[in-house]
XYZ file of C-alpha atoms in Angstrom:
500
model
C -49.144 134.309 13.785
C -50.198 137.776 14.896
C -47.605 139.888 16.670
C -50.192 141.856 18.650
C -52.779 141.202 21.353
C -56.195 142.632 20.476
C -59.034 143.149 22.912
C -62.692 142.682 21.930
C -66.034 143.951 23.164
C -67.980 140.861 24.317
C -71.292 142.604 23.697
C -70.601 143.151 19.987
C -67.715 140.831 19.199
C -65.910 143.789 17.613
C -62.286 144.823 18.342
C -61.884 147.207 21.253
C -59.007 149.614 21.736
C -55.628 149.702 20.085
C -53.784 146.386 19.795
C -50.809 145.840 22.098
C -47.574 144.400 20.745
C -46.611 140.966 22.052
C -43.436 140.997 24.104
C -40.534 139.214 22.389
C -38.249 136.938 24.405
C -35.451 139.507 24.319
C -37.698 142.081 25.979
C -38.936 139.521 28.527
C -35.292 138.951 29.409
C -34.667 142.672 29.811
C -37.748 143.232 31.980
C -37.096 140.187 34.185
C -33.432 141.114 34.597
C -34.377 144.687 35.517
C -36.844 143.333 38.082
C -34.111 141.161 39.609
C -31.816 144.188 39.888
C -34.610 146.257 41.458
C -35.299 143.456 43.955
C -31.906 143.996 45.575
C -32.911 147.562 46.452
C -36.640 147.026 47.094
C -36.188 144.053 49.436
C -34.199 146.130 51.932
C -36.611 149.077 51.957
C -38.088 149.172 55.483
C -41.556 147.650 55.720
C -43.095 150.916 56.900
C -41.732 152.678 53.812
C -43.012 149.943 51.508
C -46.416 150.441 53.144
C -46.407 154.101 52.138
C -45.551 153.166 48.547
C -48.439 150.681 48.367
C -50.851 153.323 49.616
C -49.637 155.767 46.972
C -50.252 153.166 44.266
C -53.772 152.659 45.659
C -54.411 156.392 45.629
C -53.204 156.669 42.033
C -55.514 153.859 40.880
C -58.470 155.488 42.633
C -57.668 158.792 40.940
C -57.806 157.112 37.505
C -60.897 155.035 38.285
C -63.149 156.541 35.596
C -60.773 155.742 32.736
C -59.871 152.309 34.097
C -63.487 151.240 34.635
C -64.600 152.526 31.237
C -61.774 150.660 29.524
C -62.410 147.439 31.427
C -66.129 147.527 30.667
C -65.368 147.816 26.973
C -63.161 144.716 27.108
C -65.116 142.557 29.566
C -68.787 143.659 29.498
C -68.864 143.152 33.272
C -70.654 146.468 33.760
C -69.656 149.749 35.371
C -71.179 149.018 38.834
C -69.388 145.670 39.172
C -66.081 147.031 37.858
C -66.251 150.113 40.083
C -66.636 147.852 43.098
C -63.856 145.576 41.907
C -61.424 148.445 41.450
C -62.159 149.637 44.981
C -61.547 146.095 46.224
C -58.212 146.211 44.387
C -57.077 149.420 46.034
C -58.292 148.162 49.402
C -56.071 145.100 48.921
C -53.068 147.372 48.551
C -54.066 149.233 51.697
C -54.581 145.975 53.611
C -51.004 144.964 52.853
C -49.834 148.340 54.069
C -51.474 147.404 57.391
C -49.834 143.969 57.280
C -46.412 145.562 56.837
C -46.873 147.963 59.733
C -48.193 145.248 62.066
C -45.173 143.064 61.278
C -46.134 139.587 62.480
C -46.080 138.268 58.897
C -42.272 137.811 59.121
C -42.745 135.351 62.044
C -39.704 136.694 63.894
C -38.467 134.021 66.307
C -35.625 134.394 68.820
C -34.048 131.531 70.781
C -31.434 132.251 73.446
C -28.340 130.106 73.809
C -28.615 127.126 76.147
C -25.414 125.079 76.548
C -26.995 122.732 79.104
C -29.383 120.869 76.789
C -28.568 118.083 74.346
C -27.613 119.075 71.784
C -26.502 122.483 73.069
C -28.457 125.356 71.548
C -26.677 128.383 70.088
C -28.359 131.751 69.602
C -30.890 131.201 66.810
C -32.966 133.910 65.158
C -35.440 133.089 62.393
C -37.314 135.391 60.033
C -39.163 135.207 56.707
C -37.419 137.059 53.870
C -38.586 137.826 50.288
C -37.777 135.320 47.552
C -36.954 137.545 44.573
C -38.819 138.331 41.363
C -42.402 137.010 41.151
C -44.189 136.343 37.856
C -47.911 137.153 38.146
C -50.421 135.824 35.601
C -53.543 137.970 35.276
C -57.021 136.439 35.449
C -59.630 136.948 32.743
C -62.633 137.248 35.067
C -61.196 139.889 37.416
C -59.484 142.546 35.267
C -58.505 144.486 38.389
C -58.595 142.393 41.572
C -56.733 139.364 40.183
C -54.789 141.052 37.431
C -52.140 143.706 36.913
C -52.491 145.431 40.304
C -54.413 142.612 41.990
C -53.804 140.525 45.065
C -50.763 138.634 43.792
C -49.023 141.846 42.767
C -49.980 143.649 45.987
C -48.833 140.844 48.283
C -45.604 140.250 46.344
C -44.630 143.939 46.356
C -45.522 144.111 50.040
C -43.234 141.178 50.811
C -40.283 142.977 49.239
C -40.352 141.047 45.968
C -40.268 142.626 42.532
C -43.060 141.726 40.091
C -43.433 141.039 36.384
C -47.062 140.663 35.281
C -48.171 138.622 32.288
C -51.235 140.525 31.057
C -54.330 138.531 30.161
C -55.004 138.541 26.433
C -58.713 139.239 26.944
C -58.106 142.749 28.296
C -54.824 144.184 26.976
C -56.005 147.816 26.994
C -57.128 147.578 30.626
C -53.808 145.945 31.493
C -51.806 148.622 29.707
C -53.658 151.480 31.407
C -53.429 149.858 34.831
C -49.715 149.167 34.398
C -49.152 152.794 33.376
C -50.745 154.013 36.602
C -48.779 151.529 38.724
C -45.424 152.337 37.100
C -45.939 156.084 37.425
C -47.047 155.791 41.056
C -44.096 153.591 41.980
C -41.685 156.001 40.323
C -43.260 159.021 42.033
C -43.062 157.216 45.372
C -39.343 156.558 44.942
C -39.472 152.801 44.361
C -36.518 151.415 42.393
C -36.891 151.464 38.613
C -37.927 148.075 37.250
C -39.513 146.791 40.466
C -42.708 146.303 38.443
C -42.956 145.278 34.785
C -45.512 143.820 32.377
C -45.388 141.524 29.334
C -47.993 140.567 26.720
C -48.740 137.394 24.767
C -48.886 133.680 25.598
C -45.292 133.093 24.539
C -44.066 135.793 26.923
C -45.708 133.966 29.824
C -43.840 130.773 29.000
C -40.564 132.685 28.711
C -41.264 134.360 32.036
C -41.772 131.088 33.933
C -38.550 129.724 32.444
C -36.495 132.860 33.121
C -33.744 132.271 35.724
C -34.458 135.617 37.415
C -37.996 134.548 38.328
C -38.179 132.896 41.760
C -41.947 132.189 42.111
C -45.161 132.310 40.068
C -48.726 133.318 40.901
C -51.470 132.174 38.523
C -55.260 132.422 38.321
C -56.933 130.691 35.399
C -57.935 127.411 33.818
C -56.905 124.006 35.090
C -55.282 123.123 31.774
C -53.290 126.317 31.468
C -52.299 126.290 35.115
C -51.162 122.667 34.986
C -49.002 123.334 31.922
C -47.262 126.263 33.616
C -46.961 124.345 36.904
C -45.165 121.532 35.076
C -42.929 124.111 33.396
C -42.024 125.673 36.750
C -41.267 122.271 38.259
C -39.315 121.153 35.184
C -36.795 123.987 35.383
C -33.187 123.080 36.286
C -34.015 124.966 39.495
C -37.737 124.265 40.215
C -39.598 127.236 41.674
C -42.840 127.581 43.669
C -45.968 127.837 41.536
C -49.127 129.032 43.254
C -52.049 128.412 40.933
C -55.762 128.925 41.501
C -57.519 126.705 38.968
C -60.981 125.048 38.745
C -63.623 124.774 41.454
C -67.216 123.469 41.569
C -68.009 124.868 45.061
C -70.522 122.329 46.424
C -73.530 123.635 48.341
C -75.531 121.338 50.626
C -79.111 122.415 51.358
C -80.355 120.416 54.348
C -84.092 119.656 54.748
C -84.856 122.396 57.260
C -83.419 125.033 54.939
C -85.149 123.769 51.792
C -87.657 126.608 51.603
C -88.643 128.774 48.608
C -86.755 131.705 50.128
C -83.417 130.062 49.396
C -83.997 129.964 45.643
C -83.585 133.691 45.008
C -80.208 133.800 46.755
C -79.022 130.806 44.793
C -79.976 132.303 41.409
C -78.358 135.620 42.283
C -75.106 133.913 43.254
C -75.169 131.619 40.222
C -75.615 134.445 37.700
C -73.381 137.070 39.339
C -70.847 138.219 36.755
C -72.491 135.821 34.255
C -71.331 132.968 36.479
C -67.677 133.809 35.814
C -66.579 133.594 39.436
C -64.150 131.016 40.792
C -66.591 130.625 43.704
C -69.687 130.135 41.562
C -72.073 127.577 43.229
C -72.002 125.074 40.368
C -72.979 121.998 42.374
C -75.962 121.844 44.754
C -77.132 118.914 46.895
C -80.792 119.377 47.826
C -84.059 117.569 48.537
C -86.230 116.975 45.473
C -88.899 119.274 46.925
C -86.823 122.426 46.449
C -85.872 121.797 42.814
C -88.972 123.510 41.310
C -88.293 126.708 43.272
C -84.636 126.689 42.246
C -85.691 126.157 38.645
C -88.169 129.029 38.722
C -85.542 131.385 40.124
C -83.056 130.450 37.409
C -85.728 130.756 34.693
C -86.468 134.301 35.876
C -82.798 135.300 35.783
C -80.776 136.705 32.925
C -77.411 135.740 31.510
C -75.045 138.037 29.703
C -71.967 138.256 27.527
C -69.088 136.008 28.492
C -65.620 137.494 28.779
C -64.436 136.180 25.445
C -65.537 134.027 22.540
C -63.562 130.994 23.705
C -65.311 130.984 27.076
C -68.684 131.402 25.398
C -68.039 128.470 23.059
C -66.737 126.311 25.901
C -69.792 127.001 28.058
C -72.173 126.176 25.231
C -70.309 123.003 24.284
C -70.162 121.755 27.857
C -73.769 122.463 28.749
C -75.035 121.153 25.400
C -73.182 117.895 25.997
C -74.633 117.573 29.490
C -78.159 118.283 28.213
C -77.764 115.641 25.492
C -76.503 112.994 27.910
C -78.642 110.631 29.957
C -76.886 111.669 33.158
C -78.860 114.834 33.951
C -82.043 116.593 32.898
C -82.555 120.282 32.212
C -84.702 121.872 34.924
C -84.845 125.380 33.485
C -83.106 127.978 31.378
C -82.897 131.716 31.967
C -82.895 134.634 29.552
C -80.125 135.044 26.971
C -79.570 138.718 26.057
C -79.086 139.672 22.439
C -75.315 140.147 22.641
C -72.486 138.597 20.648
C -71.022 136.268 23.269
C -74.060 136.009 25.541
C -75.247 132.824 27.241
C -78.329 131.840 29.237
C -78.307 130.526 32.834
C -79.007 126.786 33.041
C -80.048 124.452 35.838
C -79.671 120.671 35.587
C -80.757 117.915 37.966
C -79.722 114.324 38.681
C -80.327 111.819 41.525
C -77.509 111.294 44.008
C -77.027 107.674 42.950
C -76.481 108.644 39.309
C -74.151 111.418 40.414
C -72.019 109.101 42.535
C -71.747 106.551 39.740
C -70.633 109.234 37.276
C -68.832 111.567 39.636
C -65.872 112.391 37.403
C -68.079 113.454 34.472
C -70.598 115.320 36.601
C -68.021 117.357 38.528
C -66.587 118.959 35.392
C -66.700 122.736 35.767
C -68.854 124.570 33.221
C -67.447 128.045 33.700
C -70.485 130.297 33.542
C -74.035 130.493 34.973
C -74.777 126.749 35.030
C -75.388 124.486 38.014
C -76.255 120.873 38.694
C -78.700 119.984 41.487
C -78.069 116.536 42.976
C -81.247 115.345 44.691
C -81.319 113.157 47.801
C -83.933 111.623 50.115
C -81.922 111.490 53.349
C -78.876 113.614 54.223
C -76.976 110.469 55.184
C -76.905 109.577 51.471
C -74.498 112.464 50.918
C -71.706 111.479 53.282
C -69.867 109.089 51.000
C -70.262 111.187 47.864
C -69.151 114.453 49.488
C -65.943 112.782 50.597
C -65.193 111.854 46.969
C -65.534 115.358 45.543
C -62.496 116.947 43.888
C -60.730 119.735 45.732
C -62.652 122.984 45.762
C -62.297 126.543 47.018
C -65.520 126.556 49.017
C -68.073 124.272 50.592
C -71.436 125.671 51.720
C -74.067 124.362 54.131
C -77.590 125.764 54.411
C -79.342 124.544 57.536
C -82.113 125.330 60.013
C -81.518 124.870 63.732
C -83.133 121.432 63.494
C -80.350 120.452 61.034
C -77.420 121.497 63.211
C -76.179 117.993 64.030
C -76.199 117.031 60.365
C -74.664 120.380 59.383
C -71.724 119.675 61.669
C -71.236 116.236 60.137
C -71.345 117.659 56.596
C -68.891 120.425 57.482
C -66.450 117.867 58.889
C -66.508 116.070 55.524
C -66.296 119.239 53.448
C -63.273 120.594 55.298
C -61.193 117.845 53.707
C -62.079 118.967 50.179
C -62.655 122.739 50.564
C -60.608 125.658 51.853
C -63.518 127.800 53.094
C -66.667 126.425 54.764
C -69.711 128.727 54.586
C -72.876 128.581 56.672
C -76.224 129.935 55.454
C -74.697 132.223 52.832
C -73.458 131.934 49.260
C -69.826 131.523 48.225
C -69.562 134.347 45.671
C -67.792 137.328 47.165
C -64.413 136.807 48.828
C -63.726 139.304 51.602
C -60.211 140.773 51.669
C -59.294 140.299 55.315
C -56.829 138.882 57.817
C -58.928 135.755 58.361
C -59.653 134.921 54.732
C -58.533 131.684 53.102
C -58.962 131.350 49.349
C -57.488 128.006 48.411
C -58.079 124.290 48.588
C -56.899 120.868 47.418
C -56.181 120.091 43.767
C -57.599 121.071 41.316
C -58.809 124.237 43.028
C -55.188 125.181 43.714
C -51.744 123.696 43.254
C -50.898 124.224 46.927
C -53.640 123.825 49.578
C -51.460 125.327 52.315
C -51.619 128.830 50.895
C -54.238 131.443 50.035
C -54.420 133.930 47.168
C -56.659 136.357 49.101
C -56.184 137.900 52.517
C -53.276 138.944 54.704
C -51.583 135.545 54.779
C -51.297 135.423 50.978
C -48.012 137.277 51.512
C -46.490 134.024 52.808
C -46.240 132.690 49.262
C -43.427 135.097 48.475
C -41.287 134.806 51.624
C -39.086 131.995 52.917
C -37.410 131.333 56.287
C -33.805 132.182 57.084
C -32.183 131.410 60.437
C -29.262 133.519 61.673
C -27.072 131.544 64.068
C -24.720 133.288 66.520
C -24.688 136.593 64.607
C -23.906 139.839 66.456
C -26.942 141.967 67.150
C -25.723 144.890 65.058
C -25.580 142.729 61.909
C -29.051 141.250 62.238
C -32.147 142.455 60.359
C -34.064 144.922 62.551
C -36.871 142.366 62.974
C -34.434 140.173 64.956
C -32.448 142.730 66.933
C -32.657 142.590 70.722
C -34.268 146.021 71.065
C -37.028 145.163 68.564
C -36.763 148.633 66.934
C -39.800 147.949 64.734
C -42.003 147.043 67.691
C -43.401 143.939 65.973
C -44.837 140.797 67.612
C -42.115 138.155 68.088
C -41.732 134.707 69.638
C -38.929 134.845 72.216
C -37.769 131.546 73.749
C -41.092 130.011 72.821
C -43.291 132.815 74.200
C -45.206 135.156 71.902
C -44.364 138.737 72.866
C -46.481 141.613 71.575
C -44.863 144.980 72.278
């Protein structure tokens, strides 16, 4: 077994960059223990000061953008324009959480006055959300910045007051190493406690990290199989810990009759092939009238694929789509262009009638990670109601409708909200805005916990837990709960939301 993690260039299949040594269990223990020690200091740093630190990390990443993007392109083949945008999204995430910290409502400060006249009598109760401890963050292969070393899980966990240990993804070790270097240096320069952020390499180190007693929660973005294995490991500990995994998603799109025009095809193909289809929100399942299938097929045929992130993903995509093409469950509508690159694939569009789909739903809802989609054809929208309700949990559900379809669009949305975390109207699901109102989650298997999001301001809630202080003197309370509200944050006082 190799003792190093080696990155590869997906365009050539050749090694890229210097190999990175796998982290032995003894070093995982040291890093996790150091993170736990740093947590004691970091968790009591005032929120406004943590905000400044996050902004300094963002500034440092921006300053190193040329090197980071060049390195990531060599290991992922995602292209400089896409990676430049993704890195900016990553630094904007850090800055968003700086805003969250200064605004303060994320701690849900709640104050109840004493009332001896009710049954049972009520003492003085003050409730607030406090950080959990050290968080293990597993990097994603398809987002080497935004969902990796300095991505949303890391940003939200550091913002909450937790320390972080990242498990680098094996597909981009050089990018991970360079990003971690920038983060560590920026944290040190900003005065954050030593060890508040660490990184480990290699599959075995990830297992050791989940099992380590210092780790109090886990964030994961990746495959359903890998996520389920780690979820079971987290739950099987002597002290089970929260595991927030984002896994597989087919992202159903319903095109209603009034919207089934040729214009919709170009948007579909663009969304399907973005990033070579390696988006968790890729529109892999489309319900549409038969009349629009030729236009969708032509748009896919005119599109180009590209190199997948690694050889395993390339092989998996080819095996899955070849099996579907060879089955009697769906027919190939069209195939796009396959570039002459080592791990390149072509976009593919399949089609099947809604009756066949419903009878073989489990097989036909398997995710083929990459630029492939299945169009399920229907005659009347009412045919979709029962089958949509049976879909597996998914991150997004999309409805395309004309004004004449509004009644049906509302009915479809009501069904989709039970299986999807974000419902989209007349747009495509790729592209997840980093905002206060974003929800990026859904029922199993899209995530392991449908109540939480991995993108947006409220993703910070994964790393904080409630504590109630009963009858404590004001001077000994956290500032969020003191009578004078020295932080000036929104609070609920005797049931009334008060915004200073």
